[in-house]
Amino acid sequence: MRVLGIETTCDETAVAVVACDEEGRGSILSNEVLSQIAQHSAYGGVVPEIAARAHVEALDRMVARALSKAGCGLGDVDAIAAAAGPGLIGGLLIGLTTAKTLALVARKPLIAVNHLEAHALTARLTDRLAFPYLLLLASGGHTQLVAVRGVGDHLRLGTTIDDALGEAFDKVAKLLGLAYPGGPEVEREAAKGNPERFALPRPMLGRPKPDFSLSGLKTALRIEAEKVAPLTATDVADLCAGFQAAVVDVVEDRTRVALREFQEKVGHPPTALVAAGGVAANGALRDALGRLAGGAGLRLVAPPLELCGDNGVMIAWTGIERLRLGLTDDMTVPARARWPLAELEAPPVGP
Ligand code: KG4
Ligand code: ZN
């Protein structure tokens, strides 16, 4: 089984072909990613209109390249999958309409993929993980702790009440004059800094529900930065180190609470702790989550870095998971800017 996957929810135009053998083992035949970072960096964030235009200009070429690198034609794939949400509506319309057109022309099934489910299921491609597992999804747009029970069957245990984790990294970077996207910049600076110089809060620490709140931490950092301005290179490094240490403490605490809640709500322990989304690339965070998982007798599964951020592989793989269960979509399926995991359609019988 082979599926073509298209990802255009944010600022990456990505297309991939993924195959799956009879035992359910997946392999990546191609993985094309075109980042728009250069077009957005001058604005310190993603500009939706620029993103949509860049997707429309690049997508046909990216589809052709992904097929040719996979050594196949459109006729050789078994389905076309595209991210249909959540995300920026302009990009979603371009990706989904392209997928519909390809599916119509090649007479292949269409699969409208939820971008969050695609992040959630990547660990099954990379590690052949069995359900159920606990997922920490942390990206520029999303921060969620989810019990992944099956395809289309996800229970959200916690989320952020304000900024997403990646968004907080990006905003802190902007405030300190660092480049966009901020996560990798803040991590690089933090490695040189003293995490204890500035006393920053740990919002939500110890709360009984595994939710997040990042805006207070961001404000506290801004106040500290204003106190010592103009900022030297050491100030920037120390502020980044303090911020990252606070985030790591918060994520560790919230994930610990989610593990407890998982046991209560799902009835048995998870098969693993999975970290996904761009923020899961953060080394300090991975280390802390690894320790937490180890302490709970679990394995930490974090996809390789190129599969942490947005990519077409995760969309194609989710297409495969859904196709195997007969879950395809018709041509009327809409693009959805907002599409919570809880609103996904689950298969009638679990896999
Ligand atoms: O999953 P992703 O590529 O795109 C979506 O937002 O869906 O995540 C991008 C986010 C950005 O906010 C970026 O700053 C953050 O992930 N990020 C990081 C790191 N690398 C990327 N945050 C912290 N540390 C990193 N090393
Ligand atoms: Zn994403």
mmCIF file of N, CA, C and O and ligand atoms in Angstrom, residues 7 9 115 119 137 139 142 277-278 308-310 314, ligand 2:
data_model
loop_
_atom_site.group_PDB
_atom_site.id
_atom_site.type_symbol
_atom_site.label_atom_id
_atom_site.label_comp_id
_atom_site.label_asym_id
_atom_site.label_seq_id
_atom_site.Cartn_x
_atom_site.Cartn_y
_atom_site.Cartn_z
ATOM 1 N N GLU A 7 0.909 18.334 2.962
ATOM 2 C CA GLU A 7 0.818 19.128 4.199
ATOM 3 C C GLU A 7 0.987 20.617 3.861
ATOM 4 O O GLU A 7 2.044 21.022 3.341
ATOM 5 N N THR A 9 -0.665 23.164 6.209
ATOM 6 C CA THR A 9 -1.452 23.838 7.249
ATOM 7 C C THR A 9 -0.852 25.155 7.720
ATOM 8 O O THR A 9 -1.553 26.012 8.226
ATOM 9 N N HIS A 115 -4.410 17.279 11.057
ATOM 10 C CA HIS A 115 -2.978 17.526 11.262
ATOM 11 C C HIS A 115 -2.513 17.063 12.662
ATOM 12 O O HIS A 115 -1.394 16.556 12.824
ATOM 13 N N HIS A 119 0.386 14.170 13.678
ATOM 14 C CA HIS A 119 1.489 14.244 14.651
ATOM 15 C C HIS A 119 1.375 13.069 15.628
ATOM 16 O O HIS A 119 2.372 12.452 15.998
ATOM 17 N N LEU A 137 1.872 16.827 22.530
ATOM 18 C CA LEU A 137 2.012 17.488 21.233
ATOM 19 C C LEU A 137 2.310 18.957 21.489
ATOM 20 O O LEU A 137 1.499 19.666 22.083
ATOM 21 N N SER A 139 3.731 22.312 19.544
ATOM 22 C CA SER A 139 4.205 22.954 18.316
ATOM 23 C C SER A 139 3.956 24.452 18.407
ATOM 24 O O SER A 139 3.652 24.977 19.479
ATOM 25 N N HIS A 142 -0.023 24.424 18.767
ATOM 26 C CA HIS A 142 -0.757 23.509 19.630
ATOM 27 C C HIS A 142 0.063 23.054 20.824
ATOM 28 O O HIS A 142 1.260 22.851 20.713
ATOM 29 N N GLY A 277 5.678 17.237 17.558
ATOM 30 C CA GLY A 277 5.565 18.671 17.282
ATOM 31 C C GLY A 277 6.944 19.308 17.329
ATOM 32 O O GLY A 277 7.899 18.740 17.895
ATOM 33 N N GLY A 278 7.081 20.494 16.736
ATOM 34 C CA GLY A 278 8.377 21.142 16.610
ATOM 35 C C GLY A 278 9.131 21.316 17.924
ATOM 36 O O GLY A 278 10.356 21.186 17.976
ATOM 37 N N CYS A 308 9.623 15.639 13.486
ATOM 38 C CA CYS A 308 9.023 16.388 14.607
ATOM 39 C C CYS A 308 8.233 17.576 14.096
ATOM 40 O O CYS A 308 7.114 17.846 14.505
ATOM 41 N N GLY A 309 8.838 18.325 13.197
ATOM 42 C CA GLY A 309 8.153 19.486 12.620
ATOM 43 C C GLY A 309 7.160 19.030 11.580
ATOM 44 O O GLY A 309 6.943 17.828 11.385
ATOM 45 N N ASP A 310 6.517 19.980 10.906
ATOM 46 C CA ASP A 310 5.483 19.614 9.941
ATOM 47 C C ASP A 310 6.104 18.959 8.709
ATOM 48 O O ASP A 310 7.145 19.406 8.215
ATOM 49 N N MET A 314 3.928 12.362 7.801
ATOM 50 C CA MET A 314 2.915 12.077 8.827
ATOM 51 C C MET A 314 1.504 12.094 8.228
ATOM 52 O O MET A 314 0.626 11.357 8.681
HETATM 53 ZN ZN ZN B 2 2.387 20.706 13.280
#
